[in-house]
């Protein structure tokens, strides 16, 4: 399970229009503009493709071709190898704000200045595409392929997305000194930080599914892992809620994360109930399973209560999960009523025995690719040549 992102589009621009002179980098600057043009075209074409035919790997490849040029220009501006005759301005369409609901129109393209604004949105798009790539990989699992390799690939894609979101929040946004008041929500540190936590939690969910498929994991551990996922979602929701003017953040996104908190808490309770059943604690088993069913039902009712919102993908998961939970609750209740005769703990008592969550995945560390040209590129080339043929 991962959030279904809508990728942004961008307006046309030429780097040479903003530079005082291109010095020895005339060809490279031209190539940088061409690579950016390719990305713009791919993103525009994506909007015309059906969901089934979208190729996120092509988008990832296109961004990976463009990023070394963008890094080069950034490095040259900071070193003084390139100077500006006017501030670089680019326009990107905000896809995580509430404009669509409020205005009924397409997302607006927001113009902002600075090379870091460009870098933020290129990397955000890169992280979105990795998340959607994971979504596509998981579809092959749903269509019958339950290979552990596919689970690993899907989890790795989300882990990369998490690391890119984290890099944007803590390494790029703080360097954007010219951030205006009309900045899009995507450029506010807390939003990519929240998306990083959510992506890593989704990767952990895939790891849980893989472990359940193998059948070599205890129910108590699975419960702790689900509780850990819920905790990451809770922190993500807290970060988004802390944004000044958080009402501008997509209501769909906020609801998805909030429903995710409830869903994963419910899954934790389901496995606590199953573990209690294995240990002949039938009162606890019935109590946790009742709480689980109530949480799943609450997610579905919440979606029905807000028909103006797109139905949360989590609500569909909750409906499907409720079927098996109802069967288990009926079975546990019958055993307790006819054999065990144990009292059922109150909600407060059950809450006190819920364990702390656990995680199984470490977030990868993202680094920008090496520059394509400029002083940093030359230093790296010289360093590689100096070490050529060396053995350590």
mmCIF file of C-alpha atoms in Angstrom, residues 50-331:
data_model
loop_
_atom_site.group_PDB
_atom_site.id
_atom_site.type_symbol
_atom_site.label_atom_id
_atom_site.label_comp_id
_atom_site.label_asym_id
_atom_site.label_seq_id
_atom_site.Cartn_x
_atom_site.Cartn_y
_atom_site.Cartn_z
ATOM 1 C CA UNK A 50 -3.912 5.713 -19.027
ATOM 2 C CA UNK A 51 -2.963 4.537 -15.566
ATOM 3 C CA UNK A 52 -2.271 1.052 -16.907
ATOM 4 C CA UNK A 53 0.205 2.234 -19.559
ATOM 5 C CA UNK A 54 2.235 4.765 -17.537
ATOM 6 C CA UNK A 55 5.918 3.923 -17.533
ATOM 7 C CA UNK A 56 7.436 5.221 -14.303
ATOM 8 C CA UNK A 57 10.801 3.666 -15.091
ATOM 9 C CA UNK A 58 11.017 5.964 -18.132
ATOM 10 C CA UNK A 59 10.378 8.978 -15.893
ATOM 11 C CA UNK A 60 13.049 7.821 -13.439
ATOM 12 C CA UNK A 61 15.550 7.391 -16.268
ATOM 13 C CA UNK A 62 14.751 10.844 -17.661
ATOM 14 C CA UNK A 63 15.247 12.497 -14.270
ATOM 15 C CA UNK A 64 18.484 10.572 -13.745
ATOM 16 C CA UNK A 65 19.719 11.914 -17.107
ATOM 17 C CA UNK A 66 18.832 15.506 -16.147
ATOM 18 C CA UNK A 67 20.027 15.609 -12.537
ATOM 19 C CA UNK A 68 23.827 15.585 -13.251
ATOM 20 C CA UNK A 69 23.346 18.689 -15.431
ATOM 21 C CA UNK A 70 21.234 20.428 -12.793
ATOM 22 C CA UNK A 71 23.820 19.603 -10.106
ATOM 23 C CA UNK A 72 26.556 20.963 -12.380
ATOM 24 C CA UNK A 73 24.780 24.297 -12.858
ATOM 25 C CA UNK A 74 24.147 24.567 -9.117
ATOM 26 C CA UNK A 75 27.826 23.885 -8.363
ATOM 27 C CA UNK A 76 29.013 26.374 -11.001
ATOM 28 C CA UNK A 77 26.747 29.106 -9.624
ATOM 29 C CA UNK A 78 27.991 28.510 -6.091
ATOM 30 C CA UNK A 79 31.660 28.435 -7.150
ATOM 31 C CA UNK A 80 31.345 31.533 -9.343
ATOM 32 C CA UNK A 81 32.151 29.682 -12.577
ATOM 33 C CA UNK A 82 28.744 30.837 -13.791
ATOM 34 C CA UNK A 83 27.050 34.110 -12.865
ATOM 35 C CA UNK A 84 23.453 35.200 -13.249
ATOM 36 C CA UNK A 85 22.174 38.243 -15.129
ATOM 37 C CA UNK A 86 18.775 37.659 -13.502
ATOM 38 C CA UNK A 87 17.419 35.195 -10.976
ATOM 39 C CA UNK A 88 16.487 31.785 -12.358
ATOM 40 C CA UNK A 89 12.718 31.305 -12.314
ATOM 41 C CA UNK A 90 10.877 28.067 -13.012
ATOM 42 C CA UNK A 91 7.225 27.091 -12.752
ATOM 43 C CA UNK A 92 5.971 23.810 -11.333
ATOM 44 C CA UNK A 93 2.443 22.535 -10.848
ATOM 45 C CA UNK A 94 1.581 21.877 -7.210
ATOM 46 C CA UNK A 95 -0.146 18.486 -6.859
ATOM 47 C CA UNK A 96 -0.292 18.143 -3.062
ATOM 48 C CA UNK A 97 -2.350 21.231 -2.245
ATOM 49 C CA UNK A 98 -6.125 21.544 -1.952
ATOM 50 C CA UNK A 99 -6.640 23.794 -4.988
ATOM 51 C CA UNK A 100 -8.535 21.163 -7.008
ATOM 52 C CA UNK A 101 -11.198 20.744 -4.327
ATOM 53 C CA UNK A 102 -11.483 24.461 -3.659
ATOM 54 C CA UNK A 103 -11.451 25.787 -7.229
ATOM 55 C CA UNK A 104 -12.545 22.847 -9.331
ATOM 56 C CA UNK A 105 -9.662 23.557 -11.695
ATOM 57 C CA UNK A 106 -6.336 22.039 -12.581
ATOM 58 C CA UNK A 107 -3.486 22.558 -10.179
ATOM 59 C CA UNK A 108 -1.832 25.936 -10.756
ATOM 60 C CA UNK A 109 1.772 26.227 -11.889
ATOM 61 C CA UNK A 110 3.605 28.268 -9.271
ATOM 62 C CA UNK A 111 6.547 30.428 -10.362
ATOM 63 C CA UNK A 112 9.393 30.779 -7.867
ATOM 64 C CA UNK A 113 13.017 31.880 -8.104
ATOM 65 C CA UNK A 114 16.255 30.088 -7.359
ATOM 66 C CA UNK A 115 18.033 26.986 -8.581
ATOM 67 C CA UNK A 116 17.048 25.171 -5.385
ATOM 68 C CA UNK A 117 13.368 25.560 -6.261
ATOM 69 C CA UNK A 118 14.054 23.637 -9.453
ATOM 70 C CA UNK A 119 16.019 20.992 -7.546
ATOM 71 C CA UNK A 120 13.251 20.556 -4.941
ATOM 72 C CA UNK A 121 10.595 19.814 -7.545
ATOM 73 C CA UNK A 122 12.791 17.586 -9.704
ATOM 74 C CA UNK A 123 13.648 15.497 -6.636
ATOM 75 C CA UNK A 124 10.031 15.478 -5.407
ATOM 76 C CA UNK A 125 8.992 14.163 -8.820
ATOM 77 C CA UNK A 126 11.779 11.573 -8.605
ATOM 78 C CA UNK A 127 10.517 10.371 -5.217
ATOM 79 C CA UNK A 128 6.901 10.274 -6.442
ATOM 80 C CA UNK A 129 7.978 8.156 -9.405
ATOM 81 C CA UNK A 130 9.862 5.697 -7.170
ATOM 82 C CA UNK A 131 6.760 5.355 -5.010
ATOM 83 C CA UNK A 132 4.578 4.734 -8.057
ATOM 84 C CA UNK A 133 7.141 2.260 -9.395
ATOM 85 C CA UNK A 134 6.667 0.299 -6.168
ATOM 86 C CA UNK A 135 2.914 0.451 -6.742
ATOM 87 C CA UNK A 136 3.350 -1.077 -10.209
ATOM 88 C CA UNK A 137 5.621 -3.828 -8.898
ATOM 89 C CA UNK A 138 3.055 -4.762 -6.246
ATOM 90 C CA UNK A 139 0.422 -5.106 -8.971
ATOM 91 C CA UNK A 140 2.379 -8.075 -10.335
ATOM 92 C CA UNK A 141 2.135 -9.667 -6.874
ATOM 93 C CA UNK A 142 -1.627 -9.139 -6.848
ATOM 94 C CA UNK A 143 -1.843 -10.687 -10.306
ATOM 95 C CA UNK A 144 -0.388 -13.956 -9.048
ATOM 96 C CA UNK A 145 3.375 -13.534 -8.795
ATOM 97 C CA UNK A 146 4.293 -13.908 -5.119
ATOM 98 C CA UNK A 147 8.039 -14.039 -5.676
ATOM 99 C CA UNK A 148 10.039 -12.687 -2.716
ATOM 100 C CA UNK A 149 12.130 -10.832 -5.298
ATOM 101 C CA UNK A 150 9.118 -8.727 -6.265
ATOM 102 C CA UNK A 151 8.450 -7.852 -2.623
ATOM 103 C CA UNK A 152 12.108 -6.855 -2.241
ATOM 104 C CA UNK A 153 11.991 -4.654 -5.351
ATOM 105 C CA UNK A 154 8.794 -2.931 -4.214
ATOM 106 C CA UNK A 155 10.176 -2.299 -0.716
ATOM 107 C CA UNK A 156 13.493 -1.021 -2.138
ATOM 108 C CA UNK A 157 11.666 1.422 -4.426
ATOM 109 C CA UNK A 158 9.765 2.871 -1.450
ATOM 110 C CA UNK A 159 12.959 2.995 0.598
ATOM 111 C CA UNK A 160 14.606 5.062 -2.145
ATOM 112 C CA UNK A 161 11.550 7.342 -2.231
ATOM 113 C CA UNK A 162 11.811 7.772 1.546
ATOM 114 C CA UNK A 163 15.497 8.666 1.317
ATOM 115 C CA UNK A 164 14.905 11.221 -1.461
ATOM 116 C CA UNK A 165 12.045 12.879 0.469
ATOM 117 C CA UNK A 166 14.302 13.005 3.550
ATOM 118 C CA UNK A 167 17.134 14.556 1.517
ATOM 119 C CA UNK A 168 14.779 17.245 0.161
ATOM 120 C CA UNK A 169 13.509 18.112 3.635
ATOM 121 C CA UNK A 170 16.844 18.288 5.436
ATOM 122 C CA UNK A 171 19.471 18.987 2.756
ATOM 123 C CA UNK A 172 17.812 21.004 -0.003
ATOM 124 C CA UNK A 173 14.959 23.095 1.411
ATOM 125 C CA UNK A 174 17.149 24.717 4.130
ATOM 126 C CA UNK A 175 19.472 26.003 1.353
ATOM 127 C CA UNK A 176 16.679 27.755 -0.542
ATOM 128 C CA UNK A 177 17.277 31.234 0.851
ATOM 129 C CA UNK A 178 14.921 33.008 -1.554
ATOM 130 C CA UNK A 179 11.808 31.113 -0.570
ATOM 131 C CA UNK A 180 8.768 33.376 -1.089
ATOM 132 C CA UNK A 181 5.555 33.573 0.906
ATOM 133 C CA UNK A 182 3.591 32.053 -1.970
ATOM 134 C CA UNK A 183 5.771 28.940 -1.970
ATOM 135 C CA UNK A 184 3.889 25.692 -2.780
ATOM 136 C CA UNK A 185 3.268 23.230 0.041
ATOM 137 C CA UNK A 186 5.746 20.781 -1.507
ATOM 138 C CA UNK A 187 8.599 23.141 -0.578
ATOM 139 C CA UNK A 188 7.712 23.326 3.134
ATOM 140 C CA UNK A 189 10.144 21.102 5.040
ATOM 141 C CA UNK A 190 7.526 19.252 7.092
ATOM 142 C CA UNK A 191 5.721 17.886 4.030
ATOM 143 C CA UNK A 192 8.588 15.916 2.420
ATOM 144 C CA UNK A 193 9.674 14.897 5.944
ATOM 145 C CA UNK A 194 6.197 13.433 6.475
ATOM 146 C CA UNK A 195 6.234 11.720 3.079
ATOM 147 C CA UNK A 196 9.602 10.175 3.959
ATOM 148 C CA UNK A 197 8.165 8.602 7.099
ATOM 149 C CA UNK A 198 5.128 7.356 5.209
ATOM 150 C CA UNK A 199 7.206 5.813 2.407
ATOM 151 C CA UNK A 200 9.481 3.999 4.852
ATOM 152 C CA UNK A 201 6.424 2.745 6.755
ATOM 153 C CA UNK A 202 4.936 1.471 3.482
ATOM 154 C CA UNK A 203 8.214 -0.317 2.731
ATOM 155 C CA UNK A 204 8.004 -1.957 6.150
ATOM 156 C CA UNK A 205 4.430 -3.048 5.409
ATOM 157 C CA UNK A 206 5.713 -4.830 2.297
ATOM 158 C CA UNK A 207 8.427 -6.491 4.406
ATOM 159 C CA UNK A 208 5.715 -7.712 6.799
ATOM 160 C CA UNK A 209 3.744 -9.205 3.893
ATOM 161 C CA UNK A 210 6.862 -10.976 2.665
ATOM 162 C CA UNK A 211 7.476 -12.411 6.145
ATOM 163 C CA UNK A 212 3.860 -13.581 6.402
ATOM 164 C CA UNK A 213 4.183 -15.232 3.000
ATOM 165 C CA UNK A 214 7.217 -17.163 4.237
ATOM 166 C CA UNK A 215 5.288 -18.138 7.394
ATOM 167 C CA UNK A 216 8.320 -17.918 9.665
ATOM 168 C CA UNK A 217 7.398 -15.023 11.932
ATOM 169 C CA UNK A 218 5.548 -14.968 15.253
ATOM 170 C CA UNK A 219 2.175 -13.245 15.540
ATOM 171 C CA UNK A 220 3.415 -11.130 18.443
ATOM 172 C CA UNK A 221 6.295 -9.824 16.314
ATOM 173 C CA UNK A 222 3.955 -9.078 13.403
ATOM 174 C CA UNK A 223 1.747 -7.118 15.808
ATOM 175 C CA UNK A 224 4.733 -5.040 16.951
ATOM 176 C CA UNK A 225 5.764 -4.403 13.350
ATOM 177 C CA UNK A 226 2.271 -3.191 12.418
ATOM 178 C CA UNK A 227 2.234 -0.951 15.489
ATOM 179 C CA UNK A 228 5.596 0.418 14.333
ATOM 180 C CA UNK A 229 4.119 1.234 10.918
ATOM 181 C CA UNK A 230 1.178 2.985 12.617
ATOM 182 C CA UNK A 231 3.654 5.017 14.674
ATOM 183 C CA UNK A 232 5.451 6.247 11.542
ATOM 184 C CA UNK A 233 2.105 7.220 10.017
ATOM 185 C CA UNK A 234 1.195 9.067 13.224
ATOM 186 C CA UNK A 235 4.415 11.073 13.055
ATOM 187 C CA UNK A 236 3.759 11.824 9.372
ATOM 188 C CA UNK A 237 0.277 13.087 10.232
ATOM 189 C CA UNK A 238 1.685 15.195 13.051
ATOM 190 C CA UNK A 239 4.242 16.798 10.742
ATOM 191 C CA UNK A 240 1.611 17.725 8.161
ATOM 192 C CA UNK A 241 -0.738 19.033 10.845
ATOM 193 C CA UNK A 242 2.060 21.281 12.132
ATOM 194 C CA UNK A 243 2.320 23.177 8.822
ATOM 195 C CA UNK A 244 1.017 26.731 9.120
ATOM 196 C CA UNK A 245 -2.017 26.855 6.879
ATOM 197 C CA UNK A 246 -2.159 23.052 6.793
ATOM 198 C CA UNK A 247 -5.602 23.337 5.225
ATOM 199 C CA UNK A 248 -3.723 23.914 1.950
ATOM 200 C CA UNK A 249 -2.241 20.408 2.084
ATOM 201 C CA UNK A 250 -4.297 17.980 0.011
ATOM 202 C CA UNK A 251 -7.266 16.735 2.040
ATOM 203 C CA UNK A 252 -6.961 13.406 0.207
ATOM 204 C CA UNK A 253 -3.376 13.040 1.410
ATOM 205 C CA UNK A 254 -4.216 13.988 4.996
ATOM 206 C CA UNK A 255 -7.143 11.562 5.040
ATOM 207 C CA UNK A 256 -5.017 8.794 3.530
ATOM 208 C CA UNK A 257 -2.410 9.196 6.269
ATOM 209 C CA UNK A 258 -5.009 9.477 9.050
ATOM 210 C CA UNK A 259 -6.806 6.350 7.788
ATOM 211 C CA UNK A 260 -3.431 4.619 7.559
ATOM 212 C CA UNK A 261 -2.817 5.259 11.266
ATOM 213 C CA UNK A 262 -6.145 3.634 12.133
ATOM 214 C CA UNK A 263 -5.674 0.736 9.712
ATOM 215 C CA UNK A 264 -2.241 -0.275 10.948
ATOM 216 C CA UNK A 265 -3.302 0.039 14.575
ATOM 217 C CA UNK A 266 -6.198 -2.276 13.725
ATOM 218 C CA UNK A 267 -3.831 -4.755 12.084
ATOM 219 C CA UNK A 268 -1.651 -4.682 15.187
ATOM 220 C CA UNK A 269 -4.710 -5.529 17.306
ATOM 221 C CA UNK A 270 -5.660 -8.341 14.938
ATOM 222 C CA UNK A 271 -2.325 -10.064 15.422
ATOM 223 C CA UNK A 272 -2.349 -9.404 19.173
ATOM 224 C CA UNK A 273 -5.714 -11.196 19.208
ATOM 225 C CA UNK A 274 -4.317 -14.101 17.212
ATOM 226 C CA UNK A 275 -1.316 -14.316 19.541
ATOM 227 C CA UNK A 276 -3.628 -14.261 22.575
ATOM 228 C CA UNK A 277 -5.655 -17.084 21.036
ATOM 229 C CA UNK A 278 -2.499 -19.167 20.546
ATOM 230 C CA UNK A 279 -1.719 -18.674 24.243
ATOM 231 C CA UNK A 280 -5.239 -19.554 25.438
ATOM 232 C CA UNK A 281 -6.000 -15.976 26.525
ATOM 233 C CA UNK A 282 -9.445 -16.012 24.973
ATOM 234 C CA UNK A 283 -10.726 -12.919 26.786
ATOM 235 C CA UNK A 284 -7.895 -10.846 25.321
ATOM 236 C CA UNK A 285 -8.354 -12.501 21.914
ATOM 237 C CA UNK A 286 -12.032 -11.503 21.780
ATOM 238 C CA UNK A 287 -11.318 -8.011 23.134
ATOM 239 C CA UNK A 288 -8.540 -7.191 20.653
ATOM 240 C CA UNK A 289 -10.496 -8.625 17.720
ATOM 241 C CA UNK A 290 -13.545 -6.543 18.668
ATOM 242 C CA UNK A 291 -11.386 -3.409 18.789
ATOM 243 C CA UNK A 292 -9.856 -4.319 15.452
ATOM 244 C CA UNK A 293 -13.266 -4.689 13.806
ATOM 245 C CA UNK A 294 -14.475 -1.394 15.299
ATOM 246 C CA UNK A 295 -11.390 0.426 13.945
ATOM 247 C CA UNK A 296 -11.860 -1.050 10.460
ATOM 248 C CA UNK A 297 -15.540 -0.105 10.459
ATOM 249 C CA UNK A 298 -14.666 3.430 11.598
ATOM 250 C CA UNK A 299 -12.352 3.909 8.586
ATOM 251 C CA UNK A 300 -15.127 2.929 6.196
ATOM 252 C CA UNK A 301 -17.735 5.136 7.866
ATOM 253 C CA UNK A 302 -15.338 8.070 7.783
ATOM 254 C CA UNK A 303 -15.045 7.754 3.997
ATOM 255 C CA UNK A 304 -18.824 7.533 3.568
ATOM 256 C CA UNK A 305 -19.312 10.639 5.711
ATOM 257 C CA UNK A 306 -17.285 12.790 3.267
ATOM 258 C CA UNK A 307 -18.628 12.025 -0.228
ATOM 259 C CA UNK A 308 -16.886 15.103 -1.708
ATOM 260 C CA UNK A 309 -13.537 13.385 -1.126
ATOM 261 C CA UNK A 310 -12.074 10.634 -3.242
ATOM 262 C CA UNK A 311 -12.657 7.375 -1.386
ATOM 263 C CA UNK A 312 -9.518 6.541 0.543
ATOM 264 C CA UNK A 313 -7.670 3.508 -0.798
ATOM 265 C CA UNK A 314 -7.290 2.511 2.847
ATOM 266 C CA UNK A 315 -11.093 2.256 3.198
ATOM 267 C CA UNK A 316 -11.137 -0.432 0.521
ATOM 268 C CA UNK A 317 -8.403 -2.326 2.362
ATOM 269 C CA UNK A 318 -10.366 -2.013 5.601
ATOM 270 C CA UNK A 319 -13.505 -3.435 3.997
ATOM 271 C CA UNK A 320 -11.618 -6.435 2.651
ATOM 272 C CA UNK A 321 -9.828 -7.027 5.954
ATOM 273 C CA UNK A 322 -13.062 -6.812 7.949
ATOM 274 C CA UNK A 323 -14.358 -10.008 6.349
ATOM 275 C CA UNK A 324 -11.590 -12.185 7.814
ATOM 276 C CA UNK A 325 -11.664 -10.277 11.116
ATOM 277 C CA UNK A 326 -15.406 -10.943 11.489
ATOM 278 C CA UNK A 327 -14.862 -14.669 10.973
ATOM 279 C CA UNK A 328 -12.086 -14.781 13.572
ATOM 280 C CA UNK A 329 -14.124 -12.748 16.054
ATOM 281 C CA UNK A 330 -17.063 -15.127 15.674
ATOM 282 C CA UNK A 331 -14.809 -18.135 16.235
#
